Structures are given as structure tokens and as C-alpha cells.
JSON list of C-alpha atoms and ligand atoms in Angstrom, two decimals:
[
{"chain": "A", "resi": 1, "resn": "UNK", "atom": "CA", "xyz": [1.39, 19.88, -31.83]},
{"chain": "A", "resi": 2, "resn": "UNK", "atom": "CA", "xyz": [1.57, 16.12, -31.48]},
{"chain": "A", "resi": 3, "resn": "UNK", "atom": "CA", "xyz": [2.07, 14.41, -28.08]},
{"chain": "A", "resi": 4, "resn": "UNK", "atom": "CA", "xyz": [3.73, 10.99, -27.87]},
{"chain": "A", "resi": 5, "resn": "UNK", "atom": "CA", "xyz": [2.84, 8.89, -24.82]},
{"chain": "A", "resi": 6, "resn": "UNK", "atom": "CA", "xyz": [4.75, 5.65, -24.11]},
{"chain": "A", "resi": 7, "resn": "UNK", "atom": "CA", "xyz": [2.59, 3.10, -22.27]},
{"chain": "A", "resi": 8, "resn": "UNK", "atom": "CA", "xyz": [3.81, -0.15, -20.76]},
{"chain": "A", "resi": 9, "resn": "UNK", "atom": "CA", "xyz": [1.88, -3.35, -20.09]},
{"chain": "A", "resi": 10, "resn": "UNK", "atom": "CA", "xyz": [2.66, -4.42, -16.53]},
{"chain": "A", "resi": 11, "resn": "UNK", "atom": "CA", "xyz": [1.27, -6.67, -13.79]},
{"chain": "A", "resi": 12, "resn": "UNK", "atom": "CA", "xyz": [-1.89, -4.99, -12.47]},
{"chain": "A", "resi": 13, "resn": "UNK", "atom": "CA", "xyz": [-1.18, -2.94, -9.36]},
{"chain": "A", "resi": 14, "resn": "UNK", "atom": "CA", "xyz": [-3.82, -4.88, -7.36]},
{"chain": "A", "resi": 15, "resn": "UNK", "atom": "CA", "xyz": [-2.12, -8.23, -7.94]},
{"chain": "A", "resi": 16, "resn": "UNK", "atom": "CA", "xyz": [-0.08, -9.70, -5.11]},
{"chain": "A", "resi": 17, "resn": "UNK", "atom": "CA", "xyz": [3.25, -10.38, -6.78]},
{"chain": "A", "resi": 18, "resn": "UNK", "atom": "CA", "xyz": [4.64, -13.92, -6.46]},
{"chain": "A", "resi": 19, "resn": "UNK", "atom": "CA", "xyz": [8.24, -14.82, -7.13]},
{"chain": "A", "resi": 20, "resn": "UNK", "atom": "CA", "xyz": [8.79, -17.90, -9.35]},
{"chain": "A", "resi": 21, "resn": "UNK", "atom": "CA", "xyz": [9.89, -20.93, -7.29]},
{"chain": "A", "resi": 22, "resn": "UNK", "atom": "CA", "xyz": [13.26, -21.03, -9.10]},
{"chain": "A", "resi": 23, "resn": "UNK", "atom": "CA", "xyz": [13.93, -17.34, -8.31]},
{"chain": "A", "resi": 24, "resn": "UNK", "atom": "CA", "xyz": [14.39, -16.36, -11.97]},
{"chain": "A", "resi": 25, "resn": "UNK", "atom": "CA", "xyz": [11.74, -13.64, -11.85]},
{"chain": "A", "resi": 26, "resn": "UNK", "atom": "CA", "xyz": [8.14, -12.80, -11.06]},
{"chain": "A", "resi": 27, "resn": "UNK", "atom": "CA", "xyz": [5.26, -15.16, -11.90]},
{"chain": "A", "resi": 28, "resn": "UNK", "atom": "CA", "xyz": [3.39, -13.83, -14.96]},
{"chain": "A", "resi": 29, "resn": "UNK", "atom": "CA", "xyz": [1.30, -16.89, -15.92]},
{"chain": "A", "resi": 30, "resn": "UNK", "atom": "CA", "xyz": [-2.44, -16.26, -15.46]},
{"chain": "A", "resi": 31, "resn": "UNK", "atom": "CA", "xyz": [-1.74, -12.90, -13.84]},
{"chain": "A", "resi": 32, "resn": "UNK", "atom": "CA", "xyz": [-3.88, -9.84, -14.63]},
{"chain": "A", "resi": 33, "resn": "UNK", "atom": "CA", "xyz": [-1.93, -7.30, -16.69]},
{"chain": "A", "resi": 34, "resn": "UNK", "atom": "CA", "xyz": [-2.86, -3.62, -17.12]},
{"chain": "A", "resi": 35, "resn": "UNK", "atom": "CA", "xyz": [-1.50, -0.29, -18.26]},
{"chain": "A", "resi": 36, "resn": "UNK", "atom": "CA", "xyz": [1.24, 1.02, -15.96]},
{"chain": "A", "resi": 37, "resn": "UNK", "atom": "CA", "xyz": [-0.64, 3.45, -13.62]},
{"chain": "A", "resi": 38, "resn": "UNK", "atom": "CA", "xyz": [1.76, 6.33, -14.29]},
{"chain": "A", "resi": 39, "resn": "UNK", "atom": "CA", "xyz": [1.17, 5.87, -18.02]},
{"chain": "A", "resi": 40, "resn": "UNK", "atom": "CA", "xyz": [-2.59, 6.19, -17.49]},
{"chain": "A", "resi": 41, "resn": "UNK", "atom": "CA", "xyz": [-1.84, 9.55, -15.88]},
{"chain": "A", "resi": 42, "resn": "UNK", "atom": "CA", "xyz": [0.31, 10.51, -18.91]},
{"chain": "A", "resi": 43, "resn": "UNK", "atom": "CA", "xyz": [-2.47, 9.57, -21.35]},
{"chain": "A", "resi": 44, "resn": "UNK", "atom": "CA", "xyz": [-4.96, 11.58, -19.28]},
{"chain": "A", "resi": 45, "resn": "UNK", "atom": "CA", "xyz": [-2.68, 14.62, -19.25]},
{"chain": "A", "resi": 46, "resn": "UNK", "atom": "CA", "xyz": [-2.14, 14.43, -23.01]},
{"chain": "A", "resi": 47, "resn": "UNK", "atom": "CA", "xyz": [-5.92, 14.21, -23.53]},
{"chain": "A", "resi": 48, "resn": "UNK", "atom": "CA", "xyz": [-6.49, 17.23, -21.28]},
{"chain": "A", "resi": 49, "resn": "UNK", "atom": "CA", "xyz": [-3.93, 19.23, -23.29]},
{"chain": "A", "resi": 50, "resn": "UNK", "atom": "CA", "xyz": [-5.76, 18.20, -26.47]},
{"chain": "A", "resi": 51, "resn": "UNK", "atom": "CA", "xyz": [-9.12, 19.19, -24.98]},
{"chain": "A", "resi": 52, "resn": "UNK", "atom": "CA", "xyz": [-7.60, 22.55, -24.00]},
{"chain": "A", "resi": 53, "resn": "UNK", "atom": "CA", "xyz": [-6.66, 23.09, -27.66]},
{"chain": "A", "resi": 54, "resn": "UNK", "atom": "CA", "xyz": [-2.89, 22.82, -27.02]},
{"chain": "A", "resi": 55, "resn": "UNK", "atom": "CA", "xyz": [-2.38, 19.66, -29.07]},
{"chain": "A", "resi": 56, "resn": "UNK", "atom": "CA", "xyz": [-3.95, 18.15, -32.17]},
{"chain": "A", "resi": 57, "resn": "UNK", "atom": "CA", "xyz": [-2.98, 14.50, -31.90]},
{"chain": "A", "resi": 58, "resn": "UNK", "atom": "CA", "xyz": [-2.19, 12.05, -29.11]},
{"chain": "A", "resi": 59, "resn": "UNK", "atom": "CA", "xyz": [-0.13, 9.04, -30.24]},
{"chain": "A", "resi": 60, "resn": "UNK", "atom": "CA", "xyz": [0.49, 6.16, -27.82]},
{"chain": "A", "resi": 61, "resn": "UNK", "atom": "CA", "xyz": [3.34, 3.69, -28.21]},
{"chain": "A", "resi": 62, "resn": "UNK", "atom": "CA", "xyz": [4.16, 0.44, -26.47]},
{"chain": "A", "resi": 63, "resn": "UNK", "atom": "CA", "xyz": [7.15, -1.87, -26.72]},
{"chain": "A", "resi": 64, "resn": "UNK", "atom": "CA", "xyz": [6.25, -5.40, -25.73]},
{"chain": "A", "resi": 65, "resn": "UNK", "atom": "CA", "xyz": [4.53, -8.65, -26.68]},
{"chain": "A", "resi": 66, "resn": "UNK", "atom": "CA", "xyz": [1.53, -8.91, -29.04]},
{"chain": "A", "resi": 67, "resn": "UNK", "atom": "CA", "xyz": [-0.76, -8.64, -25.99]},
{"chain": "A", "resi": 68, "resn": "UNK", "atom": "CA", "xyz": [0.46, -5.08, -25.40]},
{"chain": "A", "resi": 69, "resn": "UNK", "atom": "CA", "xyz": [-2.08, -4.27, -28.13]},
{"chain": "A", "resi": 70, "resn": "UNK", "atom": "CA", "xyz": [-4.74, -4.55, -25.37]},
{"chain": "A", "resi": 71, "resn": "UNK", "atom": "CA", "xyz": [-2.95, -1.84, -23.39]},
{"chain": "A", "resi": 72, "resn": "UNK", "atom": "CA", "xyz": [-2.79, 0.38, -26.46]},
{"chain": "A", "resi": 73, "resn": "UNK", "atom": "CA", "xyz": [-6.51, -0.22, -27.14]},
{"chain": "A", "resi": 74, "resn": "UNK", "atom": "CA", "xyz": [-7.24, 0.92, -23.57]},
{"chain": "A", "resi": 75, "resn": "UNK", "atom": "CA", "xyz": [-5.36, 4.16, -24.26]},
{"chain": "A", "resi": 76, "resn": "UNK", "atom": "CA", "xyz": [-7.29, 4.55, -27.54]},
{"chain": "A", "resi": 77, "resn": "UNK", "atom": "CA", "xyz": [-10.55, 3.98, -25.63]},
{"chain": "A", "resi": 78, "resn": "UNK", "atom": "CA", "xyz": [-9.56, 6.71, -23.19]},
{"chain": "A", "resi": 79, "resn": "UNK", "atom": "CA", "xyz": [-9.29, 9.03, -26.21]},
{"chain": "A", "resi": 80, "resn": "UNK", "atom": "CA", "xyz": [-5.84, 8.70, -27.82]},
{"chain": "A", "resi": 81, "resn": "UNK", "atom": "CA", "xyz": [-5.96, 9.07, -31.62]},
{"chain": "A", "resi": 82, "resn": "UNK", "atom": "CA", "xyz": [-3.46, 6.51, -32.86]},
{"chain": "A", "resi": 83, "resn": "UNK", "atom": "CA", "xyz": [-1.26, 3.70, -31.54]},
{"chain": "A", "resi": 84, "resn": "UNK", "atom": "CA", "xyz": [2.07, 2.11, -32.42]},
{"chain": "A", "resi": 85, "resn": "UNK", "atom": "CA", "xyz": [3.08, -1.34, -31.16]},
{"chain": "A", "resi": 86, "resn": "UNK", "atom": "CA", "xyz": [6.76, -2.21, -31.33]},
{"chain": "A", "resi": 87, "resn": "UNK", "atom": "CA", "xyz": [6.43, -5.93, -30.95]},
{"chain": "A", "resi": 88, "resn": "UNK", "atom": "CA", "xyz": [9.01, -8.05, -29.14]},
{"chain": "A", "resi": 89, "resn": "UNK", "atom": "CA", "xyz": [8.86, -11.01, -26.76]},
{"chain": "A", "resi": 90, "resn": "UNK", "atom": "CA", "xyz": [12.20, -10.06, -25.22]},
{"chain": "A", "resi": 91, "resn": "UNK", "atom": "CA", "xyz": [12.24, -8.38, -21.81]},
{"chain": "A", "resi": 92, "resn": "UNK", "atom": "CA", "xyz": [13.28, -4.87, -22.82]},
{"chain": "A", "resi": 93, "resn": "UNK", "atom": "CA", "xyz": [15.51, -2.77, -20.58]},
{"chain": "A", "resi": 94, "resn": "UNK", "atom": "CA", "xyz": [15.13, 1.00, -20.07]},
{"chain": "A", "resi": 95, "resn": "UNK", "atom": "CA", "xyz": [18.03, 1.89, -22.40]},
{"chain": "A", "resi": 96, "resn": "UNK", "atom": "CA", "xyz": [16.61, -0.28, -25.18]},
{"chain": "A", "resi": 97, "resn": "UNK", "atom": "CA", "xyz": [13.15, 1.23, -24.65]},
{"chain": "A", "resi": 98, "resn": "UNK", "atom": "CA", "xyz": [14.64, 4.74, -24.71]},
{"chain": "A", "resi": 99, "resn": "UNK", "atom": "CA", "xyz": [16.48, 4.00, -27.98]},
{"chain": "A", "resi": 100, "resn": "UNK", "atom": "CA", "xyz": [13.32, 2.62, -29.58]},
{"chain": "A", "resi": 101, "resn": "UNK", "atom": "CA", "xyz": [11.27, 5.60, -28.33]},
{"chain": "A", "resi": 102, "resn": "UNK", "atom": "CA", "xyz": [13.87, 7.96, -29.80]},
{"chain": "A", "resi": 103, "resn": "UNK", "atom": "CA", "xyz": [13.55, 6.20, -33.17]},
{"chain": "A", "resi": 104, "resn": "UNK", "atom": "CA", "xyz": [9.75, 6.51, -32.98]},
{"chain": "A", "resi": 105, "resn": "UNK", "atom": "CA", "xyz": [10.05, 10.17, -31.98]},
{"chain": "A", "resi": 106, "resn": "UNK", "atom": "CA", "xyz": [12.45, 10.83, -34.89]},
{"chain": "A", "resi": 107, "resn": "UNK", "atom": "CA", "xyz": [9.79, 9.47, -37.25]},
{"chain": "A", "resi": 108, "resn": "UNK", "atom": "CA", "xyz": [6.77, 11.07, -35.53]},
{"chain": "A", "resi": 109, "resn": "UNK", "atom": "CA", "xyz": [8.31, 14.44, -34.54]},
{"chain": "A", "resi": 110, "resn": "UNK", "atom": "CA", "xyz": [6.16, 15.04, -31.43]},
{"chain": "A", "resi": 111, "resn": "UNK", "atom": "CA", "xyz": [6.41, 18.45, -29.73]},
{"chain": "A", "resi": 112, "resn": "UNK", "atom": "CA", "xyz": [6.07, 16.81, -26.32]},
{"chain": "A", "resi": 113, "resn": "UNK", "atom": "CA", "xyz": [6.64, 13.33, -24.91]},
{"chain": "A", "resi": 114, "resn": "UNK", "atom": "CA", "xyz": [4.82, 12.47, -21.68]},
{"chain": "A", "resi": 115, "resn": "UNK", "atom": "CA", "xyz": [5.94, 9.25, -20.03]},
{"chain": "A", "resi": 116, "resn": "UNK", "atom": "CA", "xyz": [5.36, 7.75, -16.61]},
{"chain": "A", "resi": 117, "resn": "UNK", "atom": "CA", "xyz": [8.02, 8.39, -13.99]},
{"chain": "A", "resi": 118, "resn": "UNK", "atom": "CA", "xyz": [8.40, 4.64, -13.48]},
{"chain": "A", "resi": 119, "resn": "UNK", "atom": "CA", "xyz": [7.05, 1.31, -14.57]},
{"chain": "A", "resi": 120, "resn": "UNK", "atom": "CA", "xyz": [5.71, -0.50, -11.51]},
{"chain": "A", "resi": 121, "resn": "UNK", "atom": "CA", "xyz": [7.15, -3.86, -12.59]},
{"chain": "A", "resi": 122, "resn": "UNK", "atom": "CA", "xyz": [10.87, -3.09, -12.65]},
{"chain": "A", "resi": 123, "resn": "UNK", "atom": "CA", "xyz": [10.63, 0.30, -10.86]},
{"chain": "A", "resi": 124, "resn": "UNK", "atom": "CA", "xyz": [13.60, 1.50, -12.92]},
{"chain": "A", "resi": 125, "resn": "UNK", "atom": "CA", "xyz": [12.66, 5.19, -13.16]},
{"chain": "A", "resi": 126, "resn": "UNK", "atom": "CA", "xyz": [15.15, 5.60, -16.01]},
{"chain": "A", "resi": 127, "resn": "UNK", "atom": "CA", "xyz": [13.46, 5.55, -19.41]},
{"chain": "A", "resi": 128, "resn": "UNK", "atom": "CA", "xyz": [12.22, 9.17, -19.57]},
{"chain": "A", "resi": 129, "resn": "UNK", "atom": "CA", "xyz": [15.56, 10.55, -18.43]},
{"chain": "A", "resi": 130, "resn": "UNK", "atom": "CA", "xyz": [17.50, 8.37, -20.90]},
{"chain": "A", "resi": 131, "resn": "UNK", "atom": "CA", "xyz": [15.15, 9.34, -23.72]},
{"chain": "A", "resi": 132, "resn": "UNK", "atom": "CA", "xyz": [15.59, 13.08, -23.08]},
{"chain": "A", "resi": 133, "resn": "UNK", "atom": "CA", "xyz": [19.37, 12.62, -22.98]},
{"chain": "A", "resi": 134, "resn": "UNK", "atom": "CA", "xyz": [19.44, 10.60, -26.23]},
{"chain": "A", "resi": 135, "resn": "UNK", "atom": "CA", "xyz": [17.25, 13.22, -27.94]},
{"chain": "A", "resi": 136, "resn": "UNK", "atom": "CA", "xyz": [19.20, 16.16, -26.52]},
{"chain": "A", "resi": 137, "resn": "UNK", "atom": "CA", "xyz": [16.02, 17.88, -25.32]},
{"chain": "A", "resi": 138, "resn": "UNK", "atom": "CA", "xyz": [14.84, 19.18, -21.95]},
{"chain": "A", "resi": 139, "resn": "UNK", "atom": "CA", "xyz": [13.43, 16.89, -19.29]},
{"chain": "A", "resi": 140, "resn": "UNK", "atom": "CA", "xyz": [11.08, 17.58, -16.39]},
{"chain": "A", "resi": 141, "resn": "UNK", "atom": "CA", "xyz": [10.64, 14.62, -14.07]},
{"chain": "A", "resi": 142, "resn": "UNK", "atom": "CA", "xyz": [7.93, 13.65, -11.55]},
{"chain": "A", "resi": 143, "resn": "UNK", "atom": "CA", "xyz": [5.55, 16.39, -12.76]},
{"chain": "A", "resi": 144, "resn": "UNK", "atom": "CA", "xyz": [2.59, 17.30, -10.56]},
{"chain": "A", "resi": 145, "resn": "UNK", "atom": "CA", "xyz": [1.61, 20.24, -12.82]},
{"chain": "A", "resi": 146, "resn": "UNK", "atom": "CA", "xyz": [2.50, 20.92, -16.45]},
{"chain": "A", "resi": 147, "resn": "UNK", "atom": "CA", "xyz": [3.16, 24.27, -18.09]},
{"chain": "A", "resi": 148, "resn": "UNK", "atom": "CA", "xyz": [4.25, 23.82, -21.67]},
{"chain": "A", "resi": 149, "resn": "UNK", "atom": "CA", "xyz": [7.84, 24.68, -22.64]},
{"chain": "A", "resi": 150, "resn": "UNK", "atom": "CA", "xyz": [8.96, 22.71, -25.69]},
{"chain": "A", "resi": 151, "resn": "UNK", "atom": "CA", "xyz": [10.40, 20.39, -26.87]},
{"chain": "A", "resi": 152, "resn": "UNK", "atom": "CA", "xyz": [10.68, 18.21, -23.81]},
{"chain": "A", "resi": 153, "resn": "UNK", "atom": "CA", "xyz": [10.20, 14.87, -22.13]},
{"chain": "A", "resi": 154, "resn": "UNK", "atom": "CA", "xyz": [7.98, 15.10, -19.06]},
{"chain": "A", "resi": 155, "resn": "UNK", "atom": "CA", "xyz": [7.57, 12.20, -16.63]},
{"chain": "A", "resi": 156, "resn": "UNK", "atom": "CA", "xyz": [4.40, 12.05, -14.56]},
{"chain": "A", "resi": 157, "resn": "UNK", "atom": "CA", "xyz": [3.81, 11.62, -10.86]},
{"chain": "A", "resi": 158, "resn": "UNK", "atom": "CA", "xyz": [0.64, 10.44, -9.08]},
{"chain": "A", "resi": 159, "resn": "UNK", "atom": "CA", "xyz": [-0.59, 13.91, -8.09]},
{"chain": "A", "resi": 160, "resn": "UNK", "atom": "CA", "xyz": [-0.79, 15.21, -11.67]},
{"chain": "A", "resi": 161, "resn": "UNK", "atom": "CA", "xyz": [-4.37, 14.09, -12.35]},
{"chain": "A", "resi": 162, "resn": "UNK", "atom": "CA", "xyz": [-6.94, 11.34, -11.94]},
{"chain": "A", "resi": 163, "resn": "UNK", "atom": "CA", "xyz": [-7.22, 9.33, -15.18]},
{"chain": "A", "resi": 164, "resn": "UNK", "atom": "CA", "xyz": [-10.64, 8.86, -16.77]},
{"chain": "A", "resi": 165, "resn": "UNK", "atom": "CA", "xyz": [-12.23, 5.46, -17.32]},
{"chain": "A", "resi": 166, "resn": "UNK", "atom": "CA", "xyz": [-12.86, 4.28, -20.86]},
{"chain": "A", "resi": 167, "resn": "UNK", "atom": "CA", "xyz": [-16.63, 4.10, -21.51]},
{"chain": "A", "resi": 168, "resn": "UNK", "atom": "CA", "xyz": [-18.12, 1.05, -23.25]},
{"chain": "A", "resi": 169, "resn": "UNK", "atom": "CA", "xyz": [-18.95, 2.96, -26.49]},
{"chain": "A", "resi": 170, "resn": "UNK", "atom": "CA", "xyz": [-15.38, 4.30, -26.54]},
{"chain": "A", "resi": 171, "resn": "UNK", "atom": "CA", "xyz": [-13.97, 0.79, -26.01]},
{"chain": "A", "resi": 172, "resn": "UNK", "atom": "CA", "xyz": [-15.97, -0.32, -29.08]},
{"chain": "A", "resi": 173, "resn": "UNK", "atom": "CA", "xyz": [-14.80, 2.70, -31.10]},
{"chain": "A", "resi": 174, "resn": "UNK", "atom": "CA", "xyz": [-11.17, 2.08, -30.06]},
{"chain": "A", "resi": 175, "resn": "UNK", "atom": "CA", "xyz": [-11.22, -1.24, -31.92]},
{"chain": "A", "resi": 176, "resn": "UNK", "atom": "CA", "xyz": [-11.39, 0.71, -35.19]},
{"chain": "A", "resi": 177, "resn": "UNK", "atom": "CA", "xyz": [-8.73, 3.31, -34.39]},
{"chain": "A", "resi": 178, "resn": "UNK", "atom": "CA", "xyz": [-5.41, 2.98, -36.28]},
{"chain": "A", "resi": 179, "resn": "UNK", "atom": "CA", "xyz": [-2.73, 0.76, -34.71]},
{"chain": "A", "resi": 180, "resn": "UNK", "atom": "CA", "xyz": [0.60, 0.32, -36.53]},
{"chain": "A", "resi": 181, "resn": "UNK", "atom": "CA", "xyz": [2.84, -2.65, -35.81]},
{"chain": "A", "resi": 182, "resn": "UNK", "atom": "CA", "xyz": [6.60, -2.61, -36.10]},
{"chain": "A", "resi": 183, "resn": "UNK", "atom": "CA", "xyz": [9.59, -4.48, -34.66]},
{"chain": "A", "resi": 184, "resn": "UNK", "atom": "CA", "xyz": [12.73, -3.15, -32.93]},
{"chain": "A", "resi": 185, "resn": "UNK", "atom": "CA", "xyz": [14.74, -4.50, -35.91]},
{"chain": "A", "resi": 186, "resn": "UNK", "atom": "CA", "xyz": [12.80, -2.11, -38.20]},
{"chain": "A", "resi": 187, "resn": "UNK", "atom": "CA", "xyz": [14.79, 0.64, -36.46]},
{"chain": "A", "resi": 188, "resn": "UNK", "atom": "CA", "xyz": [18.01, -1.41, -36.42]},
{"chain": "A", "resi": 189, "resn": "UNK", "atom": "CA", "xyz": [17.80, -1.74, -32.62]},
{"chain": "A", "resi": 190, "resn": "UNK", "atom": "CA", "xyz": [18.84, -4.93, -30.84]},
{"chain": "A", "resi": 191, "resn": "UNK", "atom": "CA", "xyz": [16.92, -6.07, -27.75]},
{"chain": "A", "resi": 192, "resn": "UNK", "atom": "CA", "xyz": [19.73, -8.33, -26.50]},
{"chain": "A", "resi": 193, "resn": "UNK", "atom": "CA", "xyz": [19.90, -7.72, -22.74]},
{"chain": "A", "resi": 194, "resn": "UNK", "atom": "CA", "xyz": [22.87, -5.83, -21.29]},
{"chain": "A", "resi": 195, "resn": "UNK", "atom": "CA", "xyz": [21.79, -6.56, -17.71]},
{"chain": "A", "resi": 196, "resn": "UNK", "atom": "CA", "xyz": [21.64, -9.95, -15.99]},
{"chain": "A", "resi": 197, "resn": "UNK", "atom": "CA", "xyz": [19.14, -10.75, -13.22]},
{"chain": "A", "resi": 198, "resn": "UNK", "atom": "CA", "xyz": [21.04, -12.84, -10.68]},
{"chain": "A", "resi": 199, "resn": "UNK", "atom": "CA", "xyz": [18.16, -13.72, -8.37]},
{"chain": "A", "resi": 200, "resn": "UNK", "atom": "CA", "xyz": [14.65, -12.54, -7.48]},
{"chain": "A", "resi": 201, "resn": "UNK", "atom": "CA", "xyz": [13.45, -13.04, -3.93]},
{"chain": "A", "resi": 202, "resn": "UNK", "atom": "CA", "xyz": [10.51, -12.03, -1.73]},
{"chain": "A", "resi": 203, "resn": "UNK", "atom": "CA", "xyz": [11.22, -9.26, 0.78]},
{"chain": "A", "resi": 204, "resn": "UNK", "atom": "CA", "xyz": [11.38, -10.61, 4.34]},
{"chain": "A", "resi": 205, "resn": "UNK", "atom": "CA", "xyz": [8.06, -10.32, 6.22]},
{"chain": "A", "resi": 206, "resn": "UNK", "atom": "CA", "xyz": [7.56, -7.25, 8.41]},
{"chain": "A", "resi": 207, "resn": "UNK", "atom": "CA", "xyz": [7.76, -7.77, 12.15]},
{"chain": "A", "resi": 208, "resn": "UNK", "atom": "CA", "xyz": [4.93, -6.49, 14.35]},
{"chain": "A", "resi": 209, "resn": "UNK", "atom": "CA", "xyz": [5.54, -3.04, 15.84]},
{"chain": "A", "resi": 210, "resn": "UNK", "atom": "CA", "xyz": [5.32, -1.99, 19.50]},
{"chain": "A", "resi": 211, "resn": "UNK", "atom": "CA", "xyz": [3.61, 1.01, 21.08]},
{"chain": "A", "resi": 212, "resn": "UNK", "atom": "CA", "xyz": [5.74, 3.10, 23.40]},
{"chain": "A", "resi": 213, "resn": "UNK", "atom": "CA", "xyz": [4.30, 5.07, 26.32]},
{"chain": "A", "resi": 214, "resn": "UNK", "atom": "CA", "xyz": [6.54, 8.11, 26.16]},
{"chain": "A", "resi": 215, "resn": "UNK", "atom": "CA", "xyz": [9.09, 9.99, 24.07]},
{"chain": "A", "resi": 216, "resn": "UNK", "atom": "CA", "xyz": [11.74, 8.99, 26.62]},
{"chain": "A", "resi": 217, "resn": "UNK", "atom": "CA", "xyz": [10.94, 5.32, 26.05]},
{"chain": "A", "resi": 218, "resn": "UNK", "atom": "CA", "xyz": [11.08, 5.84, 22.26]},
{"chain": "A", "resi": 219, "resn": "UNK", "atom": "CA", "xyz": [14.50, 7.51, 22.49]},
{"chain": "A", "resi": 220, "resn": "UNK", "atom": "CA", "xyz": [15.71, 4.74, 24.77]},
{"chain": "A", "resi": 221, "resn": "UNK", "atom": "CA", "xyz": [14.57, 2.05, 22.31]},
{"chain": "A", "resi": 222, "resn": "UNK", "atom": "CA", "xyz": [16.09, 3.86, 19.32]},
{"chain": "A", "resi": 223, "resn": "UNK", "atom": "CA", "xyz": [19.39, 4.21, 21.21]},
{"chain": "A", "resi": 224, "resn": "UNK", "atom": "CA", "xyz": [19.68, 0.89, 22.96]},
{"chain": "A", "resi": 225, "resn": "UNK", "atom": "CA", "xyz": [17.59, -1.57, 20.91]},
{"chain": "A", "resi": 226, "resn": "UNK", "atom": "CA", "xyz": [17.62, -0.31, 17.32]},
{"chain": "A", "resi": 227, "resn": "UNK", "atom": "CA", "xyz": [21.04, 1.35, 17.68]},
{"chain": "A", "resi": 228, "resn": "UNK", "atom": "CA", "xyz": [20.08, 4.11, 15.26]},
{"chain": "A", "resi": 229, "resn": "UNK", "atom": "CA", "xyz": [20.75, 7.10, 17.54]},
{"chain": "B", "resi": 1, "resn": "AMP", "atom": "P1", "xyz": [10.96, 2.72, -16.23]},
{"chain": "B", "resi": 1, "resn": "AMP", "atom": "O1", "xyz": [12.15, 3.57, -16.56]},
{"chain": "B", "resi": 1, "resn": "AMP", "atom": "O2", "xyz": [11.11, 1.28, -16.73]},
{"chain": "B", "resi": 1, "resn": "AMP", "atom": "O3", "xyz": [10.58, 2.77, -14.77]},
{"chain": "B", "resi": 1, "resn": "AMP", "atom": "O4", "xyz": [9.72, 3.30, -17.06]},
{"chain": "B", "resi": 1, "resn": "AMP", "atom": "C1", "xyz": [9.37, 4.67, -17.05]},
{"chain": "B", "resi": 1, "resn": "AMP", "atom": "C2", "xyz": [8.37, 4.97, -18.15]},
{"chain": "B", "resi": 1, "resn": "AMP", "atom": "O5", "xyz": [8.95, 4.65, -19.42]},
{"chain": "B", "resi": 1, "resn": "AMP", "atom": "C3", "xyz": [7.08, 4.18, -18.10]},
{"chain": "B", "resi": 1, "resn": "AMP", "atom": "O6", "xyz": [6.14, 4.79, -17.22]},
{"chain": "B", "resi": 1, "resn": "AMP", "atom": "C4", "xyz": [6.62, 4.26, -19.57]},
{"chain": "B", "resi": 1, "resn": "AMP", "atom": "O7", "xyz": [6.05, 5.53, -19.84]},
{"chain": "B", "resi": 1, "resn": "AMP", "atom": "C5", "xyz": [7.95, 4.17, -20.32]},
{"chain": "B", "resi": 1, "resn": "AMP", "atom": "N1", "xyz": [8.23, 2.75, -20.66]},
{"chain": "B", "resi": 1, "resn": "AMP", "atom": "C6", "xyz": [9.06, 1.89, -20.01]},
{"chain": "B", "resi": 1, "resn": "AMP", "atom": "N2", "xyz": [9.05, 0.69, -20.63]},
{"chain": "B", "resi": 1, "resn": "AMP", "atom": "C7", "xyz": [8.19, 0.79, -21.69]},
{"chain": "B", "resi": 1, "resn": "AMP", "atom": "C8", "xyz": [7.74, -0.10, -22.70]},
{"chain": "B", "resi": 1, "resn": "AMP", "atom": "N3", "xyz": [8.16, -1.37, -22.78]},
{"chain": "B", "resi": 1, "resn": "AMP", "atom": "N4", "xyz": [6.85, 0.37, -23.62]},
{"chain": "B", "resi": 1, "resn": "AMP", "atom": "C9", "xyz": [6.41, 1.65, -23.56]},
{"chain": "B", "resi": 1, "resn": "AMP", "atom": "N5", "xyz": [6.80, 2.53, -22.63]},
{"chain": "B", "resi": 1, "resn": "AMP", "atom": "C10", "xyz": [7.67, 2.12, -21.70]}
]
């Protein structure tokens, strides 16, 4: 069996996100980018299934700019066998990603697709579900344990595993592993956005909390100050 793992290049989870001064989006210039953490978990799970003899090949795929090759090389250094980059500079939406992934899956015929439950940049939590629907196969979302029942799309949650680090020798070896490049137009898929971002703004700062001395005081505050009871 072959496992297909979609991996997205996103702002590193340690970076403090800054909104662009004109509110059109998030600042990406000179910002550290990494593999979406849920996708690292998916790669790890696919590798564990391969090590357990349940799969022969792990193929990783990313839709994004030329630099997404770095993300794919990281997955190859972790142990994936082969990578596919669907190159585009457009900001791709979940439905577009799902359509492209379906086209890749039609060509690759994987038995299982393991994706992250969400990309931590747009937090959509939609792609895996849309992909399963487009393919007409089963979906299991937010997996914390996997028992194989195929064909299916599985989306991964944090508790599933702890991803391995790529060792230096494996990073060197990954440079020689096969990486195919294609474009969305090769599959006849348009990346023209269907959604419009009206405005991006910082969440308002959190106010300091207060300590209450008793349950009675808490109830009183919830009733008379917060008005939630
Ligand atoms: P989302 O629906 O955007 O929250 O993303 C959920 C999952 O879909 C991610 O964890 C990835 O596995 C996959 N995905 C989303 N966007 C991309 C992309 N541009 N390239 C590859 N995989 C993606």
C-alpha cells in the first residue's frame, strides 16, 4: 500500500504573528516558515505504518511556492520516500487544495491519505473533509489512534504521536530523493480565489484576571458583573 501525506508550509508555530499595517493579512517577510505541526504528525504516522510493514511507500505532497520544496525535503529527511510539489504563488484555499489533492490521488492511487486536521495559518480544518467527499471515500477526523480500514482520508490530532527529528545524515540523503514538480494547471485546476479576506486584525489584549475568595463570590460576579448566569 502507498500512503499519501499532504504537508503545508506555514509560519513556524513559535513565531509571534504580526498583522500587516494595512490589515490585508499576516506579515510573512523574514518570518521563519516550517512544516505545519499536524502534518509532521501525519508524516510520522505514515512512517510508523511503513516500519510496521503495513505500507511500502510514503509520498508527500505540498501545494505552494517554490520554497515549499524545503518543507518537502524535511519530510523526506524524516523518512518519506518521494515528494511532489504542486507549485503556485497564489494563496490556495481549502477547496482548491482538496481538488488538487484529489487529482494527485487519482494519479498516485494511495490506499490511505493522512493529512493534518488543520493548517495553523488559516485554521480552516476543511481540506481533509473536502478531499474525502470529493473522492467519495471514508473519512476519520482528529485521529488519536489509527486502525487501518481502507480506503480513507484520516486527519491527525496532536495526541497521535510525537514526530521524529530528521538526523543530519538523513537531511543530506533527502537532497537526493525524488521530488517531482507540477503546476495546478497541469491538472486543469484554477487557483483563482473564491473567498475574499475583508480585513485582518489583532485580537484585543486579554485583561488581567481576579482571584475570588469563595464560590459565593464567584457566583455573584458571574451573575452581576459578567452577566453570564
Ligand atoms: P486546512 O483545512 O487548511 O486547515 O488544512 C488541513 C490539512 O490539509 C493540513 O494539515 C494539510 O495536511 C492539508 N493542506 C492544507 N493546505 C495544504 C497545502 N497548501 N499543501 C499541502 N497540504 C495542505
